[in-house]
């Protein structure tokens, strides 16, 4: 807006110096319109190319930072330097062209102002309708008119580019598939204490990775399973047998037919936010967020953060044998990137986060949480689950049968179907499907 007002003000002052110059104003407006239209189209395309050219360079930079130890170990410094310089050269080409058209714009505007100054002097001398003072002011304004025009057109181009970015974001939102929320008339808002009992019931479930209307093959076939409050249930099977798919239906991540209820509420009538926030999860790979250790442990419970003292959090980390490793690098307020923790210790932090949320929900989901940790860490996690979640419903995907002997039930899946279900001790010793999996080292 300031650039536009500056251009209008300078044009008025110049026309006051030579009134006949106003006759050329429509022609000047047409020339400026054609100029900005050509410059805008070219500049917009070059800005997009500039962003696309810088993306590989930024990716290379981040990957290099993360893999510095590997690069040094294999003596790849010269190859990485050559690759990075090549990406840097390619990323500068659109930027150089963008600077070139900006210099071209300044040249054309200078020529346009030069023509206006010549006409100003010509009309002032030949018509003698202006005073020397007005002519002096008009000539002074003409000297800065080129800069005002350049600033105005550059600002207009930046505005158009920003609007184009917003348009691309809007288009991305329109073409990107979104999760389907239940209709407002069937939406159910659970109580703040839900789920307070921990009962889970799958009834006649068929699940699809693509929507069933599209003709996709089901990954789960007629699954019916009921888990009582406080029951500990382990799920095992071959790779691709449907273990993770079964848990994905519980979080509303897969399209399915049938009915899934938690504490008597059909999850298809719950919002995805309410459903997922009502379940405590320990994932297969540790998920830690940017920020301090404290914010990672208490990220989703402000009231709990106010109730828990540092001593309570430290006592929990000591029971999980993580606090000594934390103390070597910092404290609860230390940023996660500054803590030197192993994979197993990070997984123990995820378990600690789940323990701190144990009063928020009665259901704990373990998605192969102990599949990639050592034996000692596994023992720590098993002991913590037995003591901290004694009254909770636990559903765990397992690969090591020694972790499920104290569970109440064991469910064996194969090709998306339940093939065996019973007490873990009996299923492991019987000559059934699970025994064949164990002998074939598939579980």
PDB file of C-alpha atoms in Angstrom, residues 14 17-18 20-21 23-25 112-127 135 139:
ATOM      1  CA  UNK A  14       5.243  15.350 -11.973  1.00  0.00           C
ATOM      2  CA  UNK A  17       5.069  20.420 -13.352  1.00  0.00           C
ATOM      3  CA  UNK A  18       3.707  19.876 -16.870  1.00  0.00           C
ATOM      4  CA  UNK A  20       0.082  18.274 -20.739  1.00  0.00           C
ATOM      5  CA  UNK A  21       1.980  15.276 -19.453  1.00  0.00           C
ATOM      6  CA  UNK A  23      -2.346  13.081 -21.617  1.00  0.00           C
ATOM      7  CA  UNK A  24       0.324  10.352 -21.598  1.00  0.00           C
ATOM      8  CA  UNK A  25      -0.907   8.900 -18.294  1.00  0.00           C
ATOM      9  CA  UNK A 112      10.392   4.667 -18.700  1.00  0.00           C
ATOM     10  CA  UNK A 113      11.211   7.406 -16.187  1.00  0.00           C
ATOM     11  CA  UNK A 114      13.789   8.848 -18.593  1.00  0.00           C
ATOM     12  CA  UNK A 115      11.093   9.195 -21.244  1.00  0.00           C
ATOM     13  CA  UNK A 116       8.813  10.859 -18.674  1.00  0.00           C
ATOM     14  CA  UNK A 117      11.594  13.305 -17.694  1.00  0.00           C
ATOM     15  CA  UNK A 118      12.273  14.217 -21.355  1.00  0.00           C
ATOM     16  CA  UNK A 119       8.564  14.839 -21.950  1.00  0.00           C
ATOM     17  CA  UNK A 120       8.405  16.874 -18.734  1.00  0.00           C
ATOM     18  CA  UNK A 121      11.198  19.157 -19.892  1.00  0.00           C
ATOM     19  CA  UNK A 122       9.796  19.325 -23.437  1.00  0.00           C
ATOM     20  CA  UNK A 123       6.301  20.339 -22.307  1.00  0.00           C
ATOM     21  CA  UNK A 124       7.701  22.747 -19.721  1.00  0.00           C
ATOM     22  CA  UNK A 125       9.868  24.551 -22.263  1.00  0.00           C
ATOM     23  CA  UNK A 126       7.459  24.618 -25.198  1.00  0.00           C
ATOM     24  CA  UNK A 127       4.186  25.368 -23.429  1.00  0.00           C
ATOM     25  CA  UNK A 135       9.342  22.295 -12.698  1.00  0.00           C
ATOM     26  CA  UNK A 139      12.136  16.973 -11.838  1.00  0.00           C
TER      27      UNK A 139
END
